Amino acid sequence: MGDIVMSNIALTRYTRPTPVQKYAIPIIKSKRDLMACAQTGSGKTAAFLLPILSQIFADGPGDALAAAKASGQVRSPRTQGHLTTGDFSYRSRVRPCVVYGGADIGQQIRDLERGCHLLVATPGRLVDMMERGKIGLDFCNYLVLDEADRMLDMGFEPQIRRIVEQDTMPSKGLRQTMMFSATFPKEIQILARDFLEDYIFLAVGRVGSTSENITQKVVWVEESDKRSFLLDLLNATGKDSLTLVFVETKKGADALEDFLYREGYACTSIHGDRSQRDREEALHQFRSGRCPILVATAVAARGLDISNVKHVINFDLPSDIEEYVHRIGRTGRVGNLGLATSFFNDKNGNITKDLLDILVEAKQEVPSWLESLAYEHQHKSTGRGRSKRYTPKGERFGMSSRCLEHFIDVYQGQVTVLLDRFPGGSEQLVLFSGVWG
């Protein structure tokens, strides 16, 4: 890898490569195109940066070209890749630059005019710079699409194709191209076919799975009880432990941040309506521990790589399992241990089966009520079974065994309870009639 790379690896306290690094680095150094799928937080960024920088150091960086015509890393996160690049190119002549939306474009242009060996860019701002004539890709030797699935989810495919297939970008086969993704859906397969030449496909672990380094907890919490339950969790883990709390809406992020502040917690938030400067300041406060609680929407937090996040809390669960995998992957990164707690209630029925599968595969504890719900949803989808849980108004209802015992005790003689037994020996309230509340 060379003396500079190895000394910088030591400075960043890496001691041994992660599995994806172990296999990706020799593939990239052999100059093959690569499509790599690995769990979020498995060290994918270093897997491509280290061999690219090693090759640049071996060849000699040459003159830093004005208008940034050397190597490109196109990714969805804002500046994380630039921070990592700076770590591994430390004390060398390699000059990295970064361009991304929401920041001062004039300053970015001035930085580029000083020359650039390695460019980290978000798709929208890179296209803008190309159309302004500030960036040319004539001499791009390496192209990396990092977090490719996230970029497609965010609607960046037209910009990505504009960058790769148009303008002066060398064609595949002339440049070395690498794609990294946590999942491998059909859209990513098409992108790999179009952008990569005779590539090697690398999958570390099951594609789209979660790390066993993350302890996953799913708890039933009614909407009205979420804030109280969140305070209990924060008190249990300690106020100084870095905790990332996911909510679904920007309004919800602001409201929860205000609530936690009034409760005496040092917290901050990021979401799509915050300026880039505000987001970067919030992340700085979070990383430094000044505000150890970060409330975030999923879009704003995509690609965050903060190594010491101890706890991820899904205050609001997402509607699809891939988003769940990406969220909890913000903890337990690069071999560290992490905890992920998710609040589940009637609003989350559509994710039940996939969530159960994820927990079972990662050898996590599965609540009996989640097994029951998954069983019920499976029978509903196949048209079998009579099991339905409802209140007299037809609303769905879930209850733990402890609550059920209390319910029977309080309303004894006024209620009829029908218990149905599901696989695994769990009991669930299926039907009741009579007085409620």
XYZ file of N, CA and C in Angstrom, residues 16-272:
771
model
N -6.827 -3.674 11.613
C -6.964 -4.773 10.662
C -8.114 -4.444 9.720
N -8.058 -4.924 8.481
C -9.117 -4.588 7.521
C -10.430 -5.283 7.861
N -11.529 -4.613 7.551
C -12.839 -5.246 7.662
C -12.985 -6.225 6.495
N -13.973 -7.121 6.531
C -14.125 -8.082 5.425
C -14.239 -7.433 4.048
N -15.026 -6.358 3.920
C -15.162 -5.741 2.594
C -13.843 -5.121 2.155
N -13.070 -4.564 3.087
C -11.762 -4.007 2.745
C -10.793 -5.115 2.334
N -10.851 -6.230 3.032
C -9.945 -7.348 2.766
C -10.065 -7.831 1.322
N -11.289 -7.826 0.778
C -11.490 -8.340 -0.576
C -11.508 -7.236 -1.631
N -12.035 -6.056 -1.291
C -12.148 -4.986 -2.289
C -10.797 -4.382 -2.636
N -9.925 -4.209 -1.647
C -8.645 -3.535 -1.897
C -7.813 -4.265 -2.952
N -7.597 -5.584 -2.855
C -6.817 -6.241 -3.918
C -7.512 -6.227 -5.280
N -8.847 -6.260 -5.299
C -9.567 -6.182 -6.575
C -9.302 -4.834 -7.239
N -9.408 -3.754 -6.466
C -9.201 -2.414 -7.015
C -7.744 -2.222 -7.424
N -6.812 -2.725 -6.624
C -5.392 -2.582 -6.966
C -5.026 -3.373 -8.222
N -5.817 -4.399 -8.548
C -5.581 -5.152 -9.785
C -6.242 -4.486 -10.990
N -6.827 -3.283 -10.753
C -7.402 -2.436 -11.809
C -8.658 -3.032 -12.439
N -9.407 -3.817 -11.669
C -10.683 -4.349 -12.146
C -11.825 -3.456 -11.689
N -12.865 -3.350 -12.523
C -14.089 -2.685 -12.088
C -14.761 -3.542 -11.014
N -15.497 -2.874 -10.125
C -16.027 -3.576 -8.951
C -17.429 -3.096 -8.619
N -18.318 -4.055 -8.359
C -19.627 -3.785 -7.771
C -19.641 -4.476 -6.422
N -19.620 -3.692 -5.341
C -19.503 -4.261 -3.997
C -20.748 -3.977 -3.172
N -21.278 -5.001 -2.557
C -22.412 -4.864 -1.649
C -21.986 -5.345 -0.269
N -22.201 -4.502 0.712
C -21.860 -4.862 2.089
C -22.743 -4.064 3.021
N -22.839 -4.533 4.249
C -23.692 -3.881 5.235
C -23.258 -2.445 5.463
N -24.224 -1.603 5.788
C -23.927 -0.236 6.173
C -22.987 -0.239 7.376
N -21.959 0.603 7.316
C -21.016 0.692 8.424
C -19.922 -0.348 8.398
N -19.721 -1.006 7.243
C -18.727 -2.082 7.163
C -17.366 -1.601 6.687
N -17.201 -0.297 6.469
C -15.899 0.230 6.060
C -15.719 0.341 4.564
N -16.828 0.541 3.817
C -16.743 0.591 2.356
C -15.924 1.785 1.868
N -16.034 2.936 2.544
C -15.339 4.135 2.065
C -13.828 3.925 2.038
N -13.272 3.407 3.113
C -11.832 3.129 3.137
C -11.472 2.038 2.139
N -12.410 1.153 1.827
C -12.132 0.050 0.906
C -11.758 0.551 -0.479
N -12.320 1.683 -0.909
C -11.921 2.205 -2.224
C -10.913 3.345 -2.125
N -10.967 4.140 -1.049
C -10.033 5.262 -0.940
C -8.587 4.796 -0.787
N -8.366 3.779 0.019
C -6.993 3.336 0.287
C -6.272 2.861 -0.976
N -6.865 1.969 -1.788
C -6.142 1.544 -2.996
C -6.004 2.646 -4.042
N -7.015 3.536 -4.141
C -6.902 4.642 -5.099
C -5.764 5.572 -4.702
N -5.729 5.961 -3.436
C -4.652 6.836 -2.975
C -3.304 6.139 -3.091
N -3.266 4.848 -2.799
C -2.024 4.097 -2.926
C -1.491 4.161 -4.351
N -2.394 4.029 -5.329
C -1.974 4.078 -6.731
C -1.532 5.481 -7.131
N -2.252 6.500 -6.636
C -1.860 7.882 -6.922
C -0.473 8.163 -6.355
N -0.217 7.698 -5.133
C 1.098 7.905 -4.528
C 2.178 7.170 -5.320
N 1.861 5.959 -5.791
C 2.845 5.167 -6.532
C 3.181 5.813 -7.871
N 2.154 6.351 -8.553
C 2.366 6.983 -9.858
C 2.955 8.376 -9.730
N 2.791 8.971 -8.532
C 3.171 10.368 -8.351
C 1.974 11.228 -8.693
N 1.579 12.164 -7.808
C 0.365 12.940 -8.035
C 0.452 13.885 -9.215
N 1.670 14.251 -9.637
C 1.780 15.199 -10.735
C 1.239 16.549 -10.340
N 0.926 17.362 -11.337
C 0.367 18.681 -11.058
C -1.109 18.550 -10.736
N -1.537 19.284 -9.731
C -2.966 19.307 -9.408
C -3.671 20.108 -10.486
N -4.532 19.446 -11.253
C -5.139 20.081 -12.412
C -6.202 21.080 -12.003
N -6.126 22.266 -12.570
C -7.207 23.221 -12.377
C -8.459 22.645 -13.017
N -9.604 22.976 -12.473
C -10.899 22.473 -12.940
C -11.095 21.002 -12.615
N -10.283 20.468 -11.708
C -10.556 19.151 -11.112
C -10.727 18.045 -12.118
N -9.663 17.594 -12.722
C -9.768 16.584 -13.773
C -9.017 15.300 -13.437
N -9.010 14.895 -12.187
C -8.226 13.707 -11.856
C -9.102 12.510 -11.530
N -9.613 12.442 -10.331
C -10.405 11.287 -9.907
C -11.712 11.777 -9.322
N -12.757 11.010 -9.439
C -14.049 11.468 -8.936
C -14.713 10.459 -8.036
N -15.259 10.936 -6.937
C -16.101 10.113 -6.074
C -17.439 10.818 -6.003
N -18.474 10.217 -6.579
C -19.803 10.814 -6.566
C -20.611 10.115 -5.492
N -21.143 10.873 -4.558
C -21.856 10.246 -3.454
C -22.953 11.162 -2.952
N -23.902 10.569 -2.198
C -25.013 11.353 -1.682
C -24.694 12.112 -0.411
N -23.902 11.588 0.551
C -23.638 12.360 1.757
C -22.887 13.635 1.441
N -23.001 14.624 2.327
C -22.465 15.932 2.032
C -20.936 15.981 2.039
N -20.309 15.857 3.194
C -18.866 16.065 3.273
C -18.133 14.908 3.924
N -18.841 13.829 4.243
C -18.197 12.730 4.960
C -17.022 12.162 4.182
N -17.216 11.969 2.853
C -16.137 11.420 2.044
C -14.922 12.318 2.017
N -15.153 13.629 2.046
C -14.039 14.574 2.039
C -13.244 14.466 3.332
N -13.940 14.306 4.456
C -13.242 14.159 5.735
C -12.369 12.916 5.735
N -12.905 11.806 5.231
C -12.140 10.566 5.199
C -10.961 10.674 4.242
N -11.186 11.303 3.079
C -10.105 11.501 2.120
C -8.969 12.292 2.743
N -9.322 13.334 3.488
C -8.300 14.141 4.154
C -7.488 13.337 5.148
N -8.142 12.409 5.854
C -7.429 11.557 6.813
C -6.362 10.715 6.115
N -6.750 10.075 4.993
C -5.851 9.116 4.352
C -4.832 9.770 3.415
N -5.064 11.038 3.017
C -4.086 11.730 2.167
C -3.218 12.693 2.976
N -3.312 12.604 4.276
C -2.565 13.493 5.177
C -1.058 13.407 4.903
N -0.383 14.540 4.950
C 1.068 14.644 4.756
C 1.504 14.121 3.383
N 0.687 14.399 2.369
C 1.051 14.032 1.001
C 0.783 15.228 0.091
N 1.183 15.104 -1.175
C 0.953 16.179 -2.142
C -0.418 16.069 -2.795
N -1.161 15.029 -2.472
C -2.493 14.859 -3.064
C -3.440 15.905 -2.494
N -4.116 16.592 -3.402
C -5.014 17.671 -2.994
C -6.469 17.267 -3.248
N -7.228 16.959 -2.192
C -8.649 16.648 -2.365
C -9.504 17.912 -2.335
N -10.609 17.885 -3.077
C -11.580 18.983 -3.060
C -12.977 18.389 -2.916
N -13.916 19.226 -2.517
C -15.289 18.776 -2.326
C -16.246 19.808 -2.897
N -17.286 19.341 -3.589
C -18.352 20.233 -4.058
C -19.689 19.596 -3.694
N -20.565 20.381 -3.092
C -21.873 19.874 -2.690
C -22.836 21.042 -2.564
N -24.110 20.757 -2.741
C -25.129 21.789 -2.687
C -25.336 22.329 -1.292
N -25.846 23.560 -1.238
C -26.149 24.182 0.040
C -25.012 24.974 0.622
N -23.815 24.869 0.028
C -22.655 25.629 0.498
C -22.302 26.692 -0.541
N -21.401 27.596 -0.178
C -21.002 28.713 -1.035
C -20.303 28.189 -2.288
N -20.968 28.311 -3.445
C -20.394 27.782 -4.679
C -19.172 28.576 -5.108
N -19.152 29.874 -4.795
C -17.999 30.698 -5.140
C -16.737 30.215 -4.454
N -16.851 29.883 -3.179
C -15.700 29.370 -2.433
C -15.246 28.026 -2.983
N -16.214 27.186 -3.370
C -15.862 25.887 -3.939
C -15.133 26.052 -5.270
N -15.577 27.003 -6.091
C -14.910 27.262 -7.371
C -13.481 27.753 -7.142
N -13.314 28.663 -6.196
C -11.966 29.167 -5.904
C -11.051 28.049 -5.414
N -11.619 27.136 -4.641
C -10.835 26.007 -4.148
C -10.407 25.105 -5.306
N -11.330 24.866 -6.248
C -11.016 24.035 -7.408
C -9.937 24.671 -8.278
N -9.975 25.988 -8.400
C -9.017 26.679 -9.263
C -7.586 26.556 -8.753
N -7.438 26.201 -7.500
C -6.101 25.968 -6.949
C -5.581 24.580 -7.326
N -6.446 23.761 -7.936
C -6.049 22.436 -8.380
C -6.666 21.331 -7.548
N -6.813 20.164 -8.152
C -7.476 19.051 -7.462
C -6.993 17.724 -8.031
N -6.606 16.813 -7.166
C -6.281 15.447 -7.570
C -7.465 14.508 -7.377
N -8.216 14.731 -6.318
C -9.302 13.820 -5.980
C -10.526 14.631 -5.574
N -11.610 14.415 -6.292
C -12.821 15.216 -6.108
C -13.916 14.386 -5.459
N -14.486 14.902 -4.398
C -15.659 14.309 -3.750
C -16.839 15.218 -4.066
N -17.917 14.669 -4.617
C -18.999 15.533 -5.095
C -20.353 14.875 -4.922
N -21.365 15.705 -4.705
C -22.748 15.242 -4.792
C -23.223 15.466 -6.228
N -24.137 14.620 -6.734
C -24.478 14.659 -8.161
C -24.998 16.007 -8.648
N -25.935 16.614 -7.900
C -26.529 17.866 -8.356
C -25.517 18.983 -8.505
N -24.671 19.186 -7.510
C -23.683 20.266 -7.568
C -22.610 19.980 -8.623
N -22.248 18.707 -8.807
C -21.250 18.375 -9.822
C -21.765 18.712 -11.217
N -23.017 18.370 -11.510
C -23.598 18.724 -12.810
C -23.612 20.236 -12.989
N -23.976 20.962 -11.945
C -23.979 22.426 -11.988
C -22.589 22.954 -12.347
N -21.564 22.435 -11.696
C -20.190 22.868 -11.956
C -19.760 22.532 -13.387
N -20.155 21.366 -13.873
C -19.817 20.975 -15.242
C -20.465 21.917 -16.246
N -21.738 22.259 -16.014
C -22.452 23.138 -16.938
C -21.930 24.567 -16.898
N -21.327 24.964 -15.791
C -20.693 26.279 -15.686
C -19.294 26.287 -16.310
N -18.818 25.102 -16.708
C -17.483 25.005 -17.272
C -16.379 25.038 -16.238
N -16.711 24.769 -14.985
C -15.723 24.825 -13.911
C -15.070 23.475 -13.646
N -15.699 22.414 -14.097
C -15.148 21.071 -13.909
C -15.227 20.323 -15.232
N -14.132 19.709 -15.617
C -14.111 18.792 -16.745
C -13.643 17.440 -16.263
N -14.100 16.390 -16.920
C -13.785 15.034 -16.469
C -12.911 14.289 -17.479
N -12.211 15.042 -18.345
C -11.410 14.442 -19.410
C -10.394 13.433 -18.891
N -9.793 13.726 -17.742
C -8.697 12.908 -17.238
C -9.089 12.131 -15.977
N -10.361 11.809 -15.868
C -10.817 11.046 -14.701
C -10.326 9.601 -14.823
N -9.486 9.196 -13.915
C -8.935 7.839 -13.930
C -9.771 6.857 -13.126
N -10.386 7.341 -12.051
C -11.178 6.488 -11.172
C -12.530 7.151 -10.938
N -13.583 6.370 -11.080
C -14.933 6.852 -10.779
C -15.539 5.932 -9.727
N -15.975 6.525 -8.615
C -16.601 5.753 -7.540
C -18.013 6.275 -7.321
N -18.984 5.387 -7.380
C -20.359 5.719 -6.999
C -20.592 5.092 -5.630
N -20.522 5.904 -4.602
C -20.664 5.418 -3.231
C -22.103 5.620 -2.775
N -22.606 4.700 -1.944
C -24.012 4.747 -1.505
C -24.929 4.838 -2.728
N -24.680 3.998 -3.728
C -25.406 4.086 -4.996
C -26.910 3.911 -4.811
N -27.316 2.990 -3.950
C -28.749 2.771 -3.742
C -29.411 3.989 -3.126
N -28.714 4.669 -2.223
C -29.266 5.876 -1.604
C -29.431 6.990 -2.629
N -28.465 7.130 -3.535
C -28.561 8.180 -4.545
C -29.750 7.939 -5.472
N -29.998 6.681 -5.817
C -31.164 6.380 -6.647
C -32.451 6.655 -5.883
N -32.492 6.280 -4.610
C -33.669 6.545 -3.783
C -33.985 8.037 -3.737
N -32.955 8.868 -3.770
C -33.134 10.312 -3.674
C -33.382 10.956 -5.037
N -33.496 10.133 -6.092
C -33.855 10.656 -7.406
C -32.704 11.221 -8.213
N -31.474 10.768 -7.936
C -30.305 11.339 -8.603
C -29.887 10.590 -9.869
N -30.669 9.598 -10.317
C -30.221 8.830 -11.483
C -29.987 9.701 -12.716
N -30.865 10.668 -13.065
C -30.588 11.506 -14.245
C -29.256 12.246 -14.140
N -28.956 12.790 -12.958
C -27.687 13.503 -12.789
C -26.498 12.549 -12.887
N -26.642 11.355 -12.318
C -25.547 10.385 -12.380
C -25.266 10.000 -13.829
N -26.331 9.743 -14.595
C -26.141 9.384 -16.005
C -25.566 10.560 -16.794
N -25.976 11.756 -16.462
C -25.412 12.944 -17.117
C -23.906 13.014 -16.876
N -23.468 12.723 -15.670
C -22.043 12.781 -15.319
C -21.259 11.682 -16.025
N -21.792 10.462 -16.008
C -21.026 9.300 -16.465
C -21.089 9.123 -17.977
N -22.245 9.404 -18.584
C -22.457 9.055 -19.985
C -22.285 10.228 -20.940
N -22.209 11.446 -20.427
C -22.116 12.602 -21.312
C -20.835 13.373 -21.031
N -20.737 14.549 -21.626
C -19.587 15.419 -21.436
C -18.312 14.676 -21.845
N -17.247 14.858 -21.104
C -15.936 14.347 -21.528
C -15.439 13.194 -20.672
N -16.306 12.596 -19.881
C -15.906 11.460 -19.042
C -15.360 10.325 -19.908
N -14.160 9.807 -19.628
C -13.653 8.641 -20.366
C -14.643 7.482 -20.282
N -14.727 6.704 -21.339
C -15.687 5.611 -21.386
C -15.253 4.480 -20.465
N -16.216 3.598 -20.137
C -15.868 2.456 -19.290
C -14.839 1.602 -20.024
N -13.921 1.069 -19.283
C -12.791 0.369 -19.879
C -11.551 1.240 -19.918
N -11.758 2.551 -20.135
C -10.635 3.495 -20.082
C -10.438 4.023 -18.664
N -11.551 4.173 -17.955
C -11.465 4.559 -16.546
C -11.717 3.306 -15.711
N -11.346 3.345 -14.450
C -11.691 2.264 -13.518
C -12.889 2.721 -12.709
N -13.937 1.901 -12.687
C -15.195 2.293 -12.061
C -15.540 1.338 -10.930
N -15.976 1.919 -9.818
C -16.374 1.141 -8.650
C -17.730 1.627 -8.161
N -18.607 0.704 -7.834
C -19.895 1.034 -7.236
C -20.003 0.320 -5.897
N -20.482 1.052 -4.902
C -20.673 0.486 -3.565
C -22.110 0.732 -3.131
N -22.718 -0.284 -2.549
C -24.128 -0.188 -2.182
C -24.404 -1.152 -1.039
N -25.371 -0.792 -0.191
C -25.773 -1.702 0.882
C -26.800 -2.711 0.388
N -27.485 -2.389 -0.725
C -28.493 -3.275 -1.298
C -28.210 -3.437 -2.790
N -28.876 -4.391 -3.423
C -28.616 -4.656 -4.841
C -29.932 -4.878 -5.587
N -30.807 -3.861 -5.593
C -32.072 -3.998 -6.308
C -31.860 -3.951 -7.820
N -32.945 -4.145 -8.567
C -32.878 -4.188 -10.029
C -32.264 -2.913 -10.603
N -32.603 -1.756 -10.014
C -32.096 -0.485 -10.534
C -30.574 -0.401 -10.432
N -30.016 -0.930 -9.351
C -28.565 -0.927 -9.177
C -27.918 -1.905 -10.154
N -28.567 -3.032 -10.411
C -28.037 -3.995 -11.376
C -27.949 -3.376 -12.768
N -28.966 -2.594 -13.137
C -28.956 -1.926 -14.446
C -27.833 -0.902 -14.514
N -27.664 -0.143 -13.427
C -26.598 0.853 -13.378
C -25.226 0.182 -13.508
N -25.043 -0.937 -12.827
C -23.772 -1.662 -12.911
C -23.520 -2.151 -14.333
N -24.552 -2.649 -14.980
C -24.408 -3.126 -16.364
C -23.994 -1.990 -17.298
N -24.563 -0.804 -17.073
C -24.303 0.323 -17.967
C -22.957 0.997 -17.706
N -22.495 0.985 -16.457
C -21.319 1.784 -16.094
C -20.033 0.975 -15.932
N -20.155 -0.343 -15.682
C -18.977 -1.148 -15.353
C -18.581 -2.048 -16.514
N -17.288 -2.315 -16.637
C -16.739 -3.145 -17.703
C -16.140 -4.410 -17.102
N -16.687 -5.579 -17.482
C -16.125 -6.856 -17.033
C -15.840 -6.822 -15.531
N -16.869 -6.491 -14.760
C -16.644 -6.203 -13.344
C -16.733 -7.447 -12.469
N -16.140 -7.327 -11.301
C -16.250 -8.350 -10.261
C -17.359 -7.939 -9.300
N -18.247 -8.868 -8.981
C -19.300 -8.609 -8.005
C -18.865 -9.174 -6.655
N -18.846 -8.303 -5.655
C -18.437 -8.701 -4.307
C -19.597 -8.481 -3.349
N -20.011 -9.532 -2.667
C -21.052 -9.417 -1.645
C -20.490 -9.948 -0.339
N -20.463 -9.107 0.670
C -19.978 -9.496 1.992
C -21.184 -9.637 2.904
N -21.453 -10.854 3.387
C -22.672 -11.095 4.143
C -23.856 -11.149 3.192
N -25.056 -11.239 3.732
C -26.239 -11.220 2.883
C -26.564 -9.780 2.541
N -26.766 -9.518 1.248
C -27.045 -8.160 0.795
C -28.334 -7.665 1.428
N -28.286 -6.475 2.029
C -29.457 -5.879 2.648
C -29.697 -6.314 4.073
N -28.764 -7.068 4.656
C -28.940 -7.527 6.031
C -28.338 -6.532 7.007
N -28.518 -6.807 8.294
C -27.971 -5.929 9.328
C -26.817 -6.620 10.031
N -25.992 -5.835 10.686
C -24.818 -6.362 11.375
C -25.211 -6.991 12.707
N -24.569 -8.116 13.024
C -24.798 -8.744 14.328
C -24.151 -7.947 15.449
N -23.337 -6.933 15.098
C -22.756 -6.047 16.113
C -23.800 -5.101 16.704
N -24.961 -5.018 16.054
C -26.017 -4.116 16.514
C -27.071 -4.928 17.263
N -27.291 -4.594 18.516
C -28.379 -5.201 19.282
C -29.664 -4.459 18.941
N -30.633 -5.184 18.382
C -31.882 -4.567 17.941
C -33.009 -4.879 18.923
N -33.687 -3.839 19.359
C -34.833 -3.978 20.248
C -36.053 -3.348 19.578
N -37.160 -4.061 19.591
C -38.424 -3.522 19.078
C -39.426 -3.542 20.222
N -39.984 -2.387 20.542
C -40.907 -2.281 21.672
C -42.227 -1.672 21.203
N -43.315 -2.170 21.769
C -44.632 -1.623 21.443
C -44.832 -0.341 22.241
N -45.004 0.764 21.550
C -45.211 2.060 22.194
C -46.311 2.800 21.443
N -47.391 3.116 22.137
C -48.453 3.900 21.512
C -47.936 5.305 21.187
N -48.551 5.940 20.190
C -48.113 7.275 19.765
C -48.068 8.250 20.938
N -49.073 8.187 21.788
C -49.160 9.139 22.897
C -48.098 8.903 23.973
N -47.471 7.722 23.952
C -46.482 7.387 24.982
C -45.038 7.531 24.501
N -44.848 7.896 23.242
C -43.499 7.871 22.672
C -42.532 8.803 23.396
N -42.956 10.009 23.693
C -42.039 10.966 24.318
C -41.605 10.494 25.704
N -42.559 9.988 26.460
C -42.239 9.492 27.795
C -41.274 8.316 27.725
N -41.511 7.415 26.772
C -40.648 6.248 26.622
C -39.256 6.667 26.169
N -39.189 7.685 25.297
C -37.894 8.187 24.839
C -37.068 8.720 26.005
N -37.714 9.462 26.905
C -36.999 9.981 28.073
C -36.446 8.844 28.928
N -37.231 7.779 29.073
C -36.752 6.625 29.838
C -35.497 6.025 29.199
N -35.504 5.911 27.869
C -34.345 5.353 27.172
C -33.115 6.236 27.336
N -33.312 7.540 27.176
C -32.186 8.469 27.287
C -31.599 8.445 28.694
N -32.459 8.353 29.689
C -31.970 8.285 31.073
C -31.212 6.987 31.328
N -31.665 5.908 30.686
C -31.030 4.608 30.906
C -29.646 4.533 30.269
N -29.482 5.167 29.104
C -28.195 5.091 28.398
C -27.238 6.190 28.812
N -27.736 7.206 29.520
C -26.858 8.294 29.957
C -26.910 9.470 29.005
N -26.897 10.671 29.550
C -27.048 11.872 28.736
C -25.851 12.144 27.833
N -24.698 11.565 28.147
C -23.491 11.847 27.370
C -23.258 10.849 26.241
N -24.076 9.809 26.162
C -23.923 8.798 25.118
C -24.506 9.317 23.806
N -23.742 9.247 22.709
C -24.226 9.754 21.423
C -25.430 8.941 20.964
N -26.557 9.625 20.801
C -27.819 8.976 20.443
C -28.422 9.673 19.239
N -28.776 8.896 18.219
C -29.393 9.418 16.999
C -30.853 8.996 16.982
N -31.762 9.982 16.945
C -33.202 9.718 17.004
C -33.815 10.041 15.646
N -34.447 9.054 15.011
C -35.058 9.251 13.700
C -36.552 9.533 13.827
N -37.000 10.555 13.109
C -38.422 10.866 12.994
C -38.767 10.944 11.508
N -40.059 10.929 11.205
C -40.477 10.881 9.808
C -40.574 12.249 9.152
N -40.890 13.292 9.909
C -41.168 14.587 9.293
C -40.260 15.683 9.841
N -40.094 16.733 9.033
C -39.301 17.891 9.465
C -39.972 18.593 10.644
N -41.285 18.702 10.585
C -42.021 19.316 11.694
C -41.846 18.497 12.966
N -41.874 17.177 12.815
C -41.681 16.305 13.967
C -40.296 16.430 14.567
N -39.284 16.645 13.712
C -37.911 16.822 14.208
C -37.798 18.086 15.046
N -38.375 19.187 14.549
C -38.328 20.448 15.298
C -39.059 20.322 16.631
N -40.233 19.682 16.597
C -41.040 19.555 17.812
C -40.331 18.693 18.857
N -39.714 17.602 18.412
C -39.043 16.715 19.363
C -37.782 17.371 19.928
N -37.051 18.095 19.091
C -35.875 18.812 19.594
C -36.284 19.823 20.664
N -37.369 20.555 20.412
C -37.846 21.545 21.378
C -38.269 20.873 22.684
N -38.952 19.728 22.571
C -39.385 18.993 23.762
C -38.187 18.542 24.597
N -37.186 17.962 23.945
C -36.009 17.477 24.672
C -35.234 18.623 25.310
N -35.171 19.749 24.608
C -34.480 20.922 25.165
C -35.182 21.384 26.438
N -36.520 21.407 26.402
C -37.283 21.836 27.578
C -37.151 20.842 28.729
N -36.838 19.591 28.396
C -36.634 18.571 29.431
C -35.205 18.571 29.968
N -34.380 19.467 29.457
C -33.029 19.605 29.984
C -31.953 18.817 29.269
N -32.245 18.338 28.055
C -31.264 17.567 27.294
C -30.555 18.457 26.277
N -29.250 18.294 26.163
C -28.481 18.997 25.130
C -28.684 18.256 23.818
N -29.415 18.855 22.897
C -29.750 18.167 21.657
C -29.742 19.144 20.492
N -29.712 18.595 19.296
C -29.795 19.390 18.077
C -30.528 18.554 17.035
N -30.771 19.114 15.853
C -31.524 18.379 14.842
C -31.060 18.766 13.445
N -31.293 17.866 12.491
C -31.053 18.152 11.078
C -32.239 17.649 10.269
N -32.632 18.431 9.281
C -33.654 18.008 8.322
C -33.545 18.867 7.069
N -34.374 18.579 6.081
C -34.240 19.192 4.770
C -34.432 20.686 4.717
